[in-house]
Coordinates of C-alpha atoms in Angstrom, one line a residue:
X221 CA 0.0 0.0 0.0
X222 CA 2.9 2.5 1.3
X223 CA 4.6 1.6 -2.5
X224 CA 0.9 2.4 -4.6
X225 CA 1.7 5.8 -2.3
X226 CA 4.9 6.5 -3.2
X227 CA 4.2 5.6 -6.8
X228 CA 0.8 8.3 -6.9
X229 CA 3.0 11.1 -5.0
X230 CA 5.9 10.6 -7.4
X231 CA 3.4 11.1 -11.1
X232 CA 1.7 14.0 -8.9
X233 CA 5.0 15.6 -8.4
X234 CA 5.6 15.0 -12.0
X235 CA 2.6 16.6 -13.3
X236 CA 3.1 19.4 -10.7
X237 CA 6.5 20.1 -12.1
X238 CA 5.3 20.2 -15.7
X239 CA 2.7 22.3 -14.7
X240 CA 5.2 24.8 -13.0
X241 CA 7.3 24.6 -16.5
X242 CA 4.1 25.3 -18.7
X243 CA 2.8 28.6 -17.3
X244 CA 6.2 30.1 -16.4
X245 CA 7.4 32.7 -18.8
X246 CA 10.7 31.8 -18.3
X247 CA 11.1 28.5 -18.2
X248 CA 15.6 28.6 -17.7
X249 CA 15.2 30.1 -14.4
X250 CA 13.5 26.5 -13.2
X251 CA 16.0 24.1 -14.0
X252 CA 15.9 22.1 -11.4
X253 CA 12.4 21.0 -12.4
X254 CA 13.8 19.8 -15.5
X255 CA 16.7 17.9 -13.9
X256 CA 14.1 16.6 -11.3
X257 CA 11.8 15.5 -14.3
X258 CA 15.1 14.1 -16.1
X259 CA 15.9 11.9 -12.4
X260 CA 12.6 10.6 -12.3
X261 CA 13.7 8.2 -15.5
X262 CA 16.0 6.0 -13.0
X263 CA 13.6 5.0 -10.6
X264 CA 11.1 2.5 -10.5
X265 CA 7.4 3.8 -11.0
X266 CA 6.1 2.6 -14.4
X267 CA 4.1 6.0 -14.8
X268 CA 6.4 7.8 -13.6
X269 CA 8.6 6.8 -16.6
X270 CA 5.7 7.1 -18.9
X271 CA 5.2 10.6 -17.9
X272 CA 9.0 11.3 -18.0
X273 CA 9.1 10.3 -21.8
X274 CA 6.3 12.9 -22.5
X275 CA 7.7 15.6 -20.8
X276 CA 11.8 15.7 -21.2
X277 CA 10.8 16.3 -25.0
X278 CA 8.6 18.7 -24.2
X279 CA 10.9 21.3 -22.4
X280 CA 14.0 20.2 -24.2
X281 CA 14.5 23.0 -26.1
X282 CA 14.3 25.2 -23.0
X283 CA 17.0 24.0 -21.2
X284 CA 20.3 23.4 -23.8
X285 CA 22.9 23.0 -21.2
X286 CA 20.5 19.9 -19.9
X287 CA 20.9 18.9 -23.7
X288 CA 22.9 15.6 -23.1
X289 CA 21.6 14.4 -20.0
X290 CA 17.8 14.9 -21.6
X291 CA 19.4 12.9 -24.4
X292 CA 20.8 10.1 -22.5
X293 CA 17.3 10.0 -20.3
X294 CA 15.2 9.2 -23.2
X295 CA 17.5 6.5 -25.1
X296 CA 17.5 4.5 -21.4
X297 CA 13.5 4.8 -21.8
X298 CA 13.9 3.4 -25.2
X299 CA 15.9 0.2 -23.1
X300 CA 12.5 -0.4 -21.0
X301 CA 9.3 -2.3 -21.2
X302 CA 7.2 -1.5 -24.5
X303 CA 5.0 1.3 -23.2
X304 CA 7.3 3.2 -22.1
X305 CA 9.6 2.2 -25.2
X306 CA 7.0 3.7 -27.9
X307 CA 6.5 6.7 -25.5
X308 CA 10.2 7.5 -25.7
X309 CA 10.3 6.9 -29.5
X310 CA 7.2 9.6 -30.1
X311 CA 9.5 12.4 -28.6
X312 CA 12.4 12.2 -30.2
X313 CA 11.5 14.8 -33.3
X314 CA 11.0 17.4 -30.7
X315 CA 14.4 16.7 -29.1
X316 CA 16.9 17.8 -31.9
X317 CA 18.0 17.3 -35.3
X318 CA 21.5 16.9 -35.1
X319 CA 23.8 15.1 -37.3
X320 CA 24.8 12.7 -33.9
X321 CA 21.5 12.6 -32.5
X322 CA 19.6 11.2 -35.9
X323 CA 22.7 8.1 -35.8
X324 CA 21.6 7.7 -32.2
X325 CA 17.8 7.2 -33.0
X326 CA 19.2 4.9 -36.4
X327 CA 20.9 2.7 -34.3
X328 CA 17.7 1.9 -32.3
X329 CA 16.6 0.1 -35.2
X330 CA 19.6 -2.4 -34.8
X331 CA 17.3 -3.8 -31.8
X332 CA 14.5 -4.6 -33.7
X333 CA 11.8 -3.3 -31.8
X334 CA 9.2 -0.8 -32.7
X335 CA 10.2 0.0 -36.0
X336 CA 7.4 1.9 -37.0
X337 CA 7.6 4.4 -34.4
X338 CA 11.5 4.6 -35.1
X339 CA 10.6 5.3 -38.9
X340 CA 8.1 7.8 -38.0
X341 CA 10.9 9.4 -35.9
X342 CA 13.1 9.6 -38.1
X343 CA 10.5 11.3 -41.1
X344 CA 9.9 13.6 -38.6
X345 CA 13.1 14.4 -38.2
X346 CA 13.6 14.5 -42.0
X347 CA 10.6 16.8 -43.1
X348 CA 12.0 19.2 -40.2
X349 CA 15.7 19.5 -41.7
X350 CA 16.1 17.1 -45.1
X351 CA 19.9 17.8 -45.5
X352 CA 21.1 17.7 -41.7
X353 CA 18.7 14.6 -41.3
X354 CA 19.9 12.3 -44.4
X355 CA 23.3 13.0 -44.1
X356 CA 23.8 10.8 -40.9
X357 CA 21.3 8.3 -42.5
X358 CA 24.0 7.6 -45.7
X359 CA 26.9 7.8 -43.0
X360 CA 25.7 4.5 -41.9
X361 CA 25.4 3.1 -45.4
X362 CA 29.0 4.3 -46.5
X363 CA 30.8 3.0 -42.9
X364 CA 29.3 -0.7 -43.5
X365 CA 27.7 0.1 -39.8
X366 CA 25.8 -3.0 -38.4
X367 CA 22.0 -1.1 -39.4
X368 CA 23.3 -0.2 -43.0
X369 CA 21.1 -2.5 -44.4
X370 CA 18.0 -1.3 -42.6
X371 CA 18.8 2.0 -43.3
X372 CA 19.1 0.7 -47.3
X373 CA 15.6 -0.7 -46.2
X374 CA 14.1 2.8 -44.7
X375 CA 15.5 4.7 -47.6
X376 CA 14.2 2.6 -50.1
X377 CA 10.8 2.0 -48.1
X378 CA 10.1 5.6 -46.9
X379 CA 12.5 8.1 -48.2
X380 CA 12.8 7.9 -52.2
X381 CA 9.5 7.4 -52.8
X382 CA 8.4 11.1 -51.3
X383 CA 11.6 12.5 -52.7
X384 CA 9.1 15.2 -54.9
X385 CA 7.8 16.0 -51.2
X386 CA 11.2 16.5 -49.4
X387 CA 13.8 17.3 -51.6
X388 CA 13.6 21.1 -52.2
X389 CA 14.9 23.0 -53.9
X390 CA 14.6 20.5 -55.9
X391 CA 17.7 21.0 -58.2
X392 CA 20.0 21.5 -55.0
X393 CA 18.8 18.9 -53.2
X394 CA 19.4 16.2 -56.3
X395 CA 22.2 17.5 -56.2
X396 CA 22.9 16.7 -52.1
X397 CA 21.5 13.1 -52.1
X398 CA 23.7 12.2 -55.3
X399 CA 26.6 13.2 -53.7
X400 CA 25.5 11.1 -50.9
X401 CA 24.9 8.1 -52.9
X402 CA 28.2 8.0 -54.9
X403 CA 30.0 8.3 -51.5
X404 CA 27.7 5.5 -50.2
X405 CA 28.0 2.7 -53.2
X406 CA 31.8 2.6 -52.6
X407 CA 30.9 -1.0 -51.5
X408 CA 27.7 -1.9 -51.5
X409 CA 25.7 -5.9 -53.0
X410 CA 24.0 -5.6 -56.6
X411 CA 21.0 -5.5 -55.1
X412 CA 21.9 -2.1 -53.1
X413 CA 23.9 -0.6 -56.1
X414 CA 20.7 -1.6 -58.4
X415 CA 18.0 0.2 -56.0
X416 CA 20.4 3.1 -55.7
X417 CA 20.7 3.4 -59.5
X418 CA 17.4 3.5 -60.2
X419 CA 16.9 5.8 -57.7
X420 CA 19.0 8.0 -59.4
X421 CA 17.6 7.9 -62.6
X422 CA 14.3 9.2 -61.4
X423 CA 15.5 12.2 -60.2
X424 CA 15.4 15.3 -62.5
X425 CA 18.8 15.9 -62.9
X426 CA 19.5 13.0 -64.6
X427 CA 16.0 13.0 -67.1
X428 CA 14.9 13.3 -70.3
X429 CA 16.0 17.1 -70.4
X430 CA 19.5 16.4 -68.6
X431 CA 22.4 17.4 -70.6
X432 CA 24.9 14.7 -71.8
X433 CA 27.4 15.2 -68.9
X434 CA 25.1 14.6 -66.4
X435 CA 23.8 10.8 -67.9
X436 CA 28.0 10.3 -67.8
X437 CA 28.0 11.1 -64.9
X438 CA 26.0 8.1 -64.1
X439 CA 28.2 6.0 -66.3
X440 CA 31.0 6.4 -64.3
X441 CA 29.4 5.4 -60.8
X442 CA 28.2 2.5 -63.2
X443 CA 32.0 2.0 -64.1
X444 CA 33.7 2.7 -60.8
X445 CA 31.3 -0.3 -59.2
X446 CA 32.5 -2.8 -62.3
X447 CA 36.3 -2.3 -61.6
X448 CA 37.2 -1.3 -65.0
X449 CA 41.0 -0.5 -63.6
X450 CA 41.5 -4.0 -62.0
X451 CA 43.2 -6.3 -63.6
X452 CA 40.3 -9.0 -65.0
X453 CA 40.5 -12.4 -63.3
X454 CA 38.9 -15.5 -64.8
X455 CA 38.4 -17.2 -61.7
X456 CA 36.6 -14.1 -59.7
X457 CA 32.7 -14.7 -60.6
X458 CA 31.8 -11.9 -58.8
X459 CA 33.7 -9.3 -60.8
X460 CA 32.3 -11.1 -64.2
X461 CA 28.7 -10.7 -62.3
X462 CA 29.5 -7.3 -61.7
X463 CA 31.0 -6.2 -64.5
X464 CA 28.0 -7.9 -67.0
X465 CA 25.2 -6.7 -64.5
X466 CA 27.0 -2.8 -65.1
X467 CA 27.0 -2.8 -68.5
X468 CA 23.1 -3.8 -69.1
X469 CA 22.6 -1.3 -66.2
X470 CA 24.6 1.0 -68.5
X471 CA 22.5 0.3 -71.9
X472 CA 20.2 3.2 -71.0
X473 CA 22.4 5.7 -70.1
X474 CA 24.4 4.7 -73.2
X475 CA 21.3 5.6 -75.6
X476 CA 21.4 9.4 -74.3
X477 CA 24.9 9.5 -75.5
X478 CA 26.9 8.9 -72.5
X479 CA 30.2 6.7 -73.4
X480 CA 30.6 3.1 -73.7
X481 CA 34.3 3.0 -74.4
X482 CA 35.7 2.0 -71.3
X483 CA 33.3 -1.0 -71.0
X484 CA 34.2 -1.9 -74.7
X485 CA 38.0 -1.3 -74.2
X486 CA 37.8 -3.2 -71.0
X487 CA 36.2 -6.2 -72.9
X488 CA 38.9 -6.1 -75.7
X489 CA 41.9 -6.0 -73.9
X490 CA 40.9 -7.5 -70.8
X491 CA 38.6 -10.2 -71.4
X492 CA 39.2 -11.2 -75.2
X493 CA 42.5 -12.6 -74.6
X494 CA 41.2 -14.7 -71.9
X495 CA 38.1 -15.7 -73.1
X496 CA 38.9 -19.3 -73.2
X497 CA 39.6 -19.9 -69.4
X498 CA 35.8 -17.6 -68.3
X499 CA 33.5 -20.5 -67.2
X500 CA 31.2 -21.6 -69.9
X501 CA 27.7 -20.5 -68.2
X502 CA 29.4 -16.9 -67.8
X503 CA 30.7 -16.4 -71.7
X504 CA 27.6 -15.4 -73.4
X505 CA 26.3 -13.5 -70.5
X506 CA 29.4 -11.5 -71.6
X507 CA 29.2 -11.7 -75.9
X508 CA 25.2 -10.8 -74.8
X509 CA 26.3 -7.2 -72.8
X510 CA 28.7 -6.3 -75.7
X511 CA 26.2 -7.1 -78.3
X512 CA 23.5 -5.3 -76.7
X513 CA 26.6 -2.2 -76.0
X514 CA 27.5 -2.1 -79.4
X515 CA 25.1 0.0 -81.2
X516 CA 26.5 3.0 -79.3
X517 CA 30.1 2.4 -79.9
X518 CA 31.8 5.3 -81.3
X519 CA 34.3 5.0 -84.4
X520 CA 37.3 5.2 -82.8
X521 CA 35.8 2.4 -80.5
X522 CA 35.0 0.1 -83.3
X523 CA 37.9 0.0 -84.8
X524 CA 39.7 -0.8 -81.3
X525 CA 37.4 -3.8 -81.0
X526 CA 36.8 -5.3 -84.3
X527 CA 39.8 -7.4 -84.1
X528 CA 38.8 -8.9 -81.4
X529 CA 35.4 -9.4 -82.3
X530 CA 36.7 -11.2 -85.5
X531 CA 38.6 -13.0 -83.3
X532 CA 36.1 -14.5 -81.6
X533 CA 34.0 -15.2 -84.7
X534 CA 36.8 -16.9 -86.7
X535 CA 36.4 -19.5 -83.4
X536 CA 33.0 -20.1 -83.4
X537 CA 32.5 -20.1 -86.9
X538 CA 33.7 -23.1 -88.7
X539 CA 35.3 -23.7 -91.8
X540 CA 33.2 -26.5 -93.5
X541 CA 30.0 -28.1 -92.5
X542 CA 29.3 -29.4 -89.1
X543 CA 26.7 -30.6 -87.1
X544 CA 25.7 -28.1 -84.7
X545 CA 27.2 -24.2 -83.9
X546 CA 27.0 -22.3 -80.9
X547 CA 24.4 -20.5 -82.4
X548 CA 24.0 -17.7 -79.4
X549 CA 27.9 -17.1 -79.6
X550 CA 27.8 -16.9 -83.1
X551 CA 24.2 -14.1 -83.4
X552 CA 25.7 -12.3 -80.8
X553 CA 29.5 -11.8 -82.3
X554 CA 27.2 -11.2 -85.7
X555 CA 25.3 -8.6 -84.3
X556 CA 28.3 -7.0 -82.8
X557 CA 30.3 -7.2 -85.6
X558 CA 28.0 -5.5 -88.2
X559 CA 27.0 -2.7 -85.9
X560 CA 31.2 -2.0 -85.3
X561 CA 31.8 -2.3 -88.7
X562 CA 29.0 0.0 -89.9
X563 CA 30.5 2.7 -87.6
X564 CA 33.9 1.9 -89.3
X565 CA 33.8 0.1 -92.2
X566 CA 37.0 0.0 -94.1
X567 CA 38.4 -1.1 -90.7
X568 CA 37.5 -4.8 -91.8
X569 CA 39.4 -4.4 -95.3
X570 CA 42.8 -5.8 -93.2
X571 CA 40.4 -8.4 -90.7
X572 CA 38.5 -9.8 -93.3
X573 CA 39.8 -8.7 -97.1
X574 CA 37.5 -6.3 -97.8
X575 CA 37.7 -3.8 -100.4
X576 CA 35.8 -1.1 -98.7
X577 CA 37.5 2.7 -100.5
X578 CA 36.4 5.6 -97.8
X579 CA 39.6 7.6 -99.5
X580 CA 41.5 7.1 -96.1
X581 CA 44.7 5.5 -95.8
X582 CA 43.3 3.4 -93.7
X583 CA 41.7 1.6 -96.2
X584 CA 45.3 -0.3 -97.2
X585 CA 43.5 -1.0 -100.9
X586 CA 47.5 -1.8 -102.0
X587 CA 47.7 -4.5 -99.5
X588 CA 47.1 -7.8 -100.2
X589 CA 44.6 -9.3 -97.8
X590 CA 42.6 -12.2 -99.7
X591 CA 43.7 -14.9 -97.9
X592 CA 41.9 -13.7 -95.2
X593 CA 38.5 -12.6 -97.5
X594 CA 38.3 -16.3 -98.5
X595 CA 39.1 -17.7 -95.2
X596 CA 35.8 -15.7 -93.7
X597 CA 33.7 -16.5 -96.8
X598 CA 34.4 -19.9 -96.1
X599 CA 33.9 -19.4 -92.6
X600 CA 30.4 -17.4 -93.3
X601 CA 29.4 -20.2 -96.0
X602 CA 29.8 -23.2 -93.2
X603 CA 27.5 -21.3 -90.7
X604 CA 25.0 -20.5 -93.3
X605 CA 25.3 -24.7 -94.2
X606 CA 25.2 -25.9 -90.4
X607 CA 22.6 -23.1 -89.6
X608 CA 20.3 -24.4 -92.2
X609 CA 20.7 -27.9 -91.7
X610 CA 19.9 -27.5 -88.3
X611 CA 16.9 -25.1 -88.9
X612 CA 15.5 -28.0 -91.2
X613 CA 15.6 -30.3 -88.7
X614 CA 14.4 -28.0 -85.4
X615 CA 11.3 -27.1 -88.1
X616 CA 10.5 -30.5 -88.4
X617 CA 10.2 -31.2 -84.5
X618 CA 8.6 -27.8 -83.7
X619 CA 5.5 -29.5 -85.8
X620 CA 5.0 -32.2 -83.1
X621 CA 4.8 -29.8 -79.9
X622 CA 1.2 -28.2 -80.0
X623 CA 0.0 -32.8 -80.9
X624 CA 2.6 -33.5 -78.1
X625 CA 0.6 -30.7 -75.6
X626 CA -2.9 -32.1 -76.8
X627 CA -1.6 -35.4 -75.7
X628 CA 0.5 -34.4 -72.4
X629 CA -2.4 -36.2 -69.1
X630 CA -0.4 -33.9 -66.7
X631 CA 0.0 -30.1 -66.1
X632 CA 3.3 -31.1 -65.3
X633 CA 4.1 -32.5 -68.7
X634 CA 2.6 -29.8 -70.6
X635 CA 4.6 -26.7 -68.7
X636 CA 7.7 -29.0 -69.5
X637 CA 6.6 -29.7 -73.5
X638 CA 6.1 -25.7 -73.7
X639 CA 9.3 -24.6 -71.9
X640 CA 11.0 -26.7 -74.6
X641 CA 8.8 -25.0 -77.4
X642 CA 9.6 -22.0 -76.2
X643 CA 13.4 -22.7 -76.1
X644 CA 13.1 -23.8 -79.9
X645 CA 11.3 -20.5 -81.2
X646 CA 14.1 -18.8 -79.5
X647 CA 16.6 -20.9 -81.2
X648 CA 14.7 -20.5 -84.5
X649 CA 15.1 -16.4 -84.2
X650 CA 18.6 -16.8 -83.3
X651 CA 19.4 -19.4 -86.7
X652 CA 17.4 -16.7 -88.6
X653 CA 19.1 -13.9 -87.5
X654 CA 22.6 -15.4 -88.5
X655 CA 21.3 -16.4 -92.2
X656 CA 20.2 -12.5 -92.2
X657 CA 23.2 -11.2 -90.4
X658 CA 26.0 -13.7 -92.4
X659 CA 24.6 -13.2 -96.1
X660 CA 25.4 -9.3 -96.7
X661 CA 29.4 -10.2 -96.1
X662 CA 29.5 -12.4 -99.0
X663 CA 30.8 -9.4 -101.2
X664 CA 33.8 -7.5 -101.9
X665 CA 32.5 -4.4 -100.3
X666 CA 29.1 -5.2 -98.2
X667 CA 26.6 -3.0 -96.6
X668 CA 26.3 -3.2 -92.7
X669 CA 23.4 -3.5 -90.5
X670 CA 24.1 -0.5 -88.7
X671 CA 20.2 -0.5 -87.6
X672 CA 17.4 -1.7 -86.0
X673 CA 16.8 -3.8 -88.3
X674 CA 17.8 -7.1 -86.9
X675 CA 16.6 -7.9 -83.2
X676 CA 18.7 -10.4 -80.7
X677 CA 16.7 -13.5 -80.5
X678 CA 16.4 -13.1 -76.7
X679 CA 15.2 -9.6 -76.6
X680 CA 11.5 -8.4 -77.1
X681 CA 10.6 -9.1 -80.7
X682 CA 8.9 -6.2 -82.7
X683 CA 5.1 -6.4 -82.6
X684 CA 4.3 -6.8 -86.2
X685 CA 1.1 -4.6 -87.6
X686 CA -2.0 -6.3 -88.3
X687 CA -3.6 -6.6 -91.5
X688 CA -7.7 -5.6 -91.6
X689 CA -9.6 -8.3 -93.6
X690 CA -12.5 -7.0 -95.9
X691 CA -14.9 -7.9 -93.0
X692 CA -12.5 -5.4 -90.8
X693 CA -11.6 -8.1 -88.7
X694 CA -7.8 -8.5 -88.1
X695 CA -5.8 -11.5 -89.0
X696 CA -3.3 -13.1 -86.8
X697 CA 0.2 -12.7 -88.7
X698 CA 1.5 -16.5 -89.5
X699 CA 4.2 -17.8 -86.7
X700 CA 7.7 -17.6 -88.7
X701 CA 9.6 -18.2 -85.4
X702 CA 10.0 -14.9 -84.6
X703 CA 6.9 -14.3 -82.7
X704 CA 7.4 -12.3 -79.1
X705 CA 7.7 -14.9 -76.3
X706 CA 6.8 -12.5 -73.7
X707 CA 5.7 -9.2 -72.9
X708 CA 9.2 -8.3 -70.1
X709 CA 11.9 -6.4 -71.1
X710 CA 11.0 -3.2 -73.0
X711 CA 14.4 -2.3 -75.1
X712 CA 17.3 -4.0 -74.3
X713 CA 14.9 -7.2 -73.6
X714 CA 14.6 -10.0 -71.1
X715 CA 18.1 -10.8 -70.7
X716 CA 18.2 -7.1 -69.2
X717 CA 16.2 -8.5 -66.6
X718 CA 17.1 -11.4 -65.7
X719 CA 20.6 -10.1 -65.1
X720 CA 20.3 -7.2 -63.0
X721 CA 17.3 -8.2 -61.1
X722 CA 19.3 -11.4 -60.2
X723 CA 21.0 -8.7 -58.4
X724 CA 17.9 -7.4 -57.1
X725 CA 16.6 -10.4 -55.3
X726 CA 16.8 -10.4 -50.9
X727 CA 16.5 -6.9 -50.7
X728 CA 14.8 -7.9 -46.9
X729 CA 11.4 -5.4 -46.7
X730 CA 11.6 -3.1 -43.8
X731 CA 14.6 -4.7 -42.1
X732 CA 16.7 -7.6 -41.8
X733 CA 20.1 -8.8 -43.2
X734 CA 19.8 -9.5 -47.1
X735 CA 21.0 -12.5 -48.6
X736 CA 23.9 -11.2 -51.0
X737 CA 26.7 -10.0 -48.5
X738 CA 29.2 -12.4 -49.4
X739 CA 32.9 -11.4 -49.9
X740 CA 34.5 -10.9 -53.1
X741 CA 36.0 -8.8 -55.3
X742 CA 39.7 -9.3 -53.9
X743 CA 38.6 -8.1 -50.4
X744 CA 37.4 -5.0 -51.7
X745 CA 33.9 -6.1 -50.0
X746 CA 30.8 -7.0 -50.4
X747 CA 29.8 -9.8 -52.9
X748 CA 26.8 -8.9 -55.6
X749 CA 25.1 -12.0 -54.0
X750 CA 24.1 -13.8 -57.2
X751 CA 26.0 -17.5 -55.7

C-alpha cells in the first residue's frame, strides 16, 4: 500500500513540475524542475517513466545546457518495457536534429523493436531538416555500420518514394542526395547498387532534359562499381557478375549518349584474350552485354574492338559443314560485328579482305589481304550450311509440340513440353538472324546493318502490324519463329532483366540482413550476392 503511495506522489510531483514549466514565462530560471523530471527516469514507477518520456521532449528546447543528459534520459527509456519504449520513440523529433543525434535514434533500429515508431521518428526528423537529417542516415550506409542495411531498407521504403515532397529546392537537393549516394556505393551488393541506380535515374537531374554530362555522370558510378581498372580475373565470378550486370545497367544511359568505351576497351583487352579460361555458363552473358553495347560504340571504339570481335567469330564459326554451332555465340559476335563495322567500315578491309574505299589510308586497298576474305567466306558459307541444316531439322520437330501438348495427361508435362517450345522459337530467331546477319558479307564491299533492323533472338521481338480483312476483322500474322515470347523487357529485352534483377533479389522489406553479402571482389567487400 505504502509503495501504490509513493508511486501516486511521485506522477503528482511529475505533473506538478510540468505544470510549473508550462505557465512560467521563463522557463531557464526552473532548471531544477527539469533535472528533477530528467531523475525521475532512473527509478522505478512505471508511470512515472511514462510521464517522463512525454515531458523531457517537451521542455527540451528550453533547457540546452540539460541537452545531453535529456538525451541520455530518453535513449534508457527506449531500453525499457514496451510502453514506455514507444513513449520515448514519439518524442524524439521534438528533441533535436543533429547530425549525432539522428545516428543515435538509427541505431535503435539495430534492436529490432518498434520499428514503426522509429521510422516515423526519423520522417519527422527528416521533413524538419532534409539535409542535416539524411546526411547521418547515408553515413551508416557508407561505414558498413551494423544497421546499413535497414537503413538501405528505410530509404528505399520511406524516403525515395516522397523524394518530390522533401527534396527542395529540388535541383540543389538532387544534387545533395547524389553526392551522398556516390559516397555510399563505394561498397555496397547488386542488389543495393541496383536500387540506388534507379533511384538515381528518377531524379530530374538525370531525365529526359538532362544534358549529356550529367547521364555520364552516371556511367561512371556504373563503371567505378565494375572495376574497370583491375586487372580481369577469370576465376573471380563476382567481378564477371559485376561487370556484365553494369554494363546492361549502362545500356540506357548509353542511348542518351553517355560513353561506352571503357566498358568496350575493358572487354577487348581484358577479357578477349582470356576468353577461353571464363566459365562456360558466364561467356555469353558477356558476348550478350557487348552485343547489346555495341550499337552505341563510337568510331574510334570500333575499330579498337573489331579485331577482337573477329577474333572471336573466326572461333565459333567453322570452316566446313558441321553438325551443330553455338548458335548464341555466333548471333551475338554477328550482331556485334555488323554494328562495329558500320560505324567503321574499311576497318574490316585488313580483318576480313575487304575492299571497302572511304579515301582514307586506312583503307590499305594496295595491300594484299585475300587470304583472309576467303578464309571468312568460307567461314560465313559453313554457318549458313550448319545453320540451315539445323533449322530443317528444329522445323520439323517444332511440328509435333502443339500434338505433343494435346496429348500431355499432366499439367506437369505440358509446362515442360512448352518450356521446350519456347526454347526452340528462341533458337529459331537466333538461326534466322545469323542467315540475315552472315549473307550481306559475301561481297567484296558489303553493306552493314548499322540499324534496328535485326533484333537479338532473346530480346523483345517487334510487334508486327495487323492486317484488316475486308470484313474489318484482323488477322493473326502466321508464326515464322519470330513471334514475341513475352511481354518483359521493353528495349534491351529479357536478358536485361534477368541479369540485373538477379542482383535485385533479398533486398529484406523493412529490415533484416539481405542475402547477398558475401565477400568478393579481392577483399574489396561485399559480394553482388548472385552465388
Amino acid at each position: 500500500m505504502a509503495t501504490a503511495n509513493a508511486d501516486a506522489a511521485e506522477v503528482e510531483r511529475l505533473y506538478e513540475l510540468g505544470d510549473r514549466l508550462s505557465s512560467a514565462k521563463d522557463k531557464s530560471q526552473h532548471a531544477a524542475d527539469y533535472e528533477a523530471i530528467i531523475a525521475s527516469v532512473k527509478g522505478q514507477n512505471v508511470k512515472a517513466k511514462q510521464l517522463a518520456a512525454q515531458l523531457i521532449p517537451r521542455y527540451f528546447r528550453s533547457f540546452p545546457a540539460l541537452g545531453t543528459f535529456a538525451m541520455e534520459a530518453m535513449f534508457d527509456l527506449v531500453e525499457m518495457e514496451e510502453l514506455i519504449r514507444i513513449q520515448a520513440i514519439r518524442g524524439f523529433p521534438l528533441l533535436g536534429k543533429d547530425a549525432e543525434f539522428i545516428s543515435k535514434i538509427a541505431d535503435i533500429l539495430e534492436e529490432n523493436v518498434e520499428r514503426d515508431a522509429v521510422h516515423k521518428a526519423l520522417m519527422s526528423l527528416i521533413r524538419q531538416d532534409v539535409k542535416n537529417s539524411l546526411q547521418p542516415l547515408f553515413k551508416h550506409v557508407e561505414s558498413g555500420s551494423e544497421i546499413r542495411e535497414k537503413i538501405i531498407c528505410f530509404l528505399r521504403d520511406k524516403v525515395f518514394p516522397v523524394k518530390a515532397e522533401l527534396l527542395k529546392p529540388q535541383a540543389e537537393m538532387e544534387r545533395y542526395i547524389t553526392d551522398l549516394i556516390k559516397k555510399s556505393v563505394q561498397d555496397v551488393t547488386g542488389l543495393e547498387f541496383k536500387l540506388f541506380m534507379d533511384f538515381l535515374r528518377s531524379l530530374s537531374i538525370f531525365g529526359d532534359t538532362a544534358p549529356r554530362e550529367s547521364f555520364q555522370e552516371l556511367i561512371e558510378i556504373i563503371q567505378a562499381q565494375a572495376d574497370l581498372d583491375a586487372q580481369f580475373d577469370v576465376s573471380d565470378i563476382d567481378h564477371i557478375e559485376r561487370w556484365t550486370s553494369c554494363i546492361y545497367m549502362a545500356l540506357p544511359i548509353f542511348t542518351r549518349g553517355a560513353s561506352s568505351s571503357k566498358f568496350l576497351n575493358y572487354f577487348a583487352k581484358q577479357i578477349v584474350p582470356v576468353f577461353d579460361k571464363i566459365p562456360e555458363e558466364k561467356k555469353l552473358d558477356l558476348l550478350k552485354t557487348v552485343a547489346a553495347s555495341s550499337p552505341y560504340a563510337v568510331a574510334q571504339d570500333s575499330r579498337q574492338l573489331l579485331p577482337s570481335v573477329v577474333q572471336l567469330l573466326k572461333k565459333y564459326m567453322p570452316g566446313k559443314k558441321v553438325d551443330d554451332i553455338n548458335h548464341n555465340y555466333v548471333e551475338c559476335l554477328l550482331y556485334t560485328f555488323h554494328h562495329l563495322a558500320h560505324k567503321t567500315p574499311n576497318t574490316t578491309n585488313s580483318l576480313c579482305g575487304y575492299k571497302i574505299v572511304t579515301g582514307q589510308p586506312s583503307d590499305r586497298l594496295g595491300e594484299d589481304f585475300s587470304e583472309h576474305y576467303k578464309d571468312f567466306i568460307e567461314r560465313l558459307t559453313g554457318t549458313e550450311d550448319t545453320v540451315r541444316a539445323a533449322s530443317k531439322r528444329l522445323t520439323q520437330g517444332m511440328a509435333d509440340f502443339n500434338k505433343a501438348i494435346s496429348s500431355a495427361k499432366t499439367e506437369e508435362e505440358k509446362t515442360k513440353i512448352k518450356a521446350d517450345q519456347q526454347k526452340s522459337t528462341m533458337t529459331m530467331r537466333s538461326y534466322n538472324n545469323i542467315l540475315a546477319m552472315s549473307q550481306p558479307l559475301h561481297g567484296k564491299s558489303p553493306l552493314f546493318i548499322g540499324d534496328k533492323k535485326i533484333t537479338l533472338s532473346w530480346m523483345e521481338q517487334p510487334k508486327k502490324p495487323a492486317a484488316s480483312t475486308a470484313g474489318g476483322k484482323r488477322t493473326q500474322p502466321a508464326s515464322n519463329g519470330n513471334a514475341p515470347l513475352n511481354k518483359k523487357g521493353r528495349g534491351d529485352g529479357g536478358m536485361h532483366n534477368q541479369l540485373v534483377n538477379r542482383a535485385f533479389e533479398g533486398l529484406p522489406r523493412g529490415g533484416g540482413r539481405g542475402s547477398g553479402r558475401g565477400r568478393g571482389r579481392g577483399g574489396r567487400g561485399r559480394g553482388w550476392g548472385y552465388r
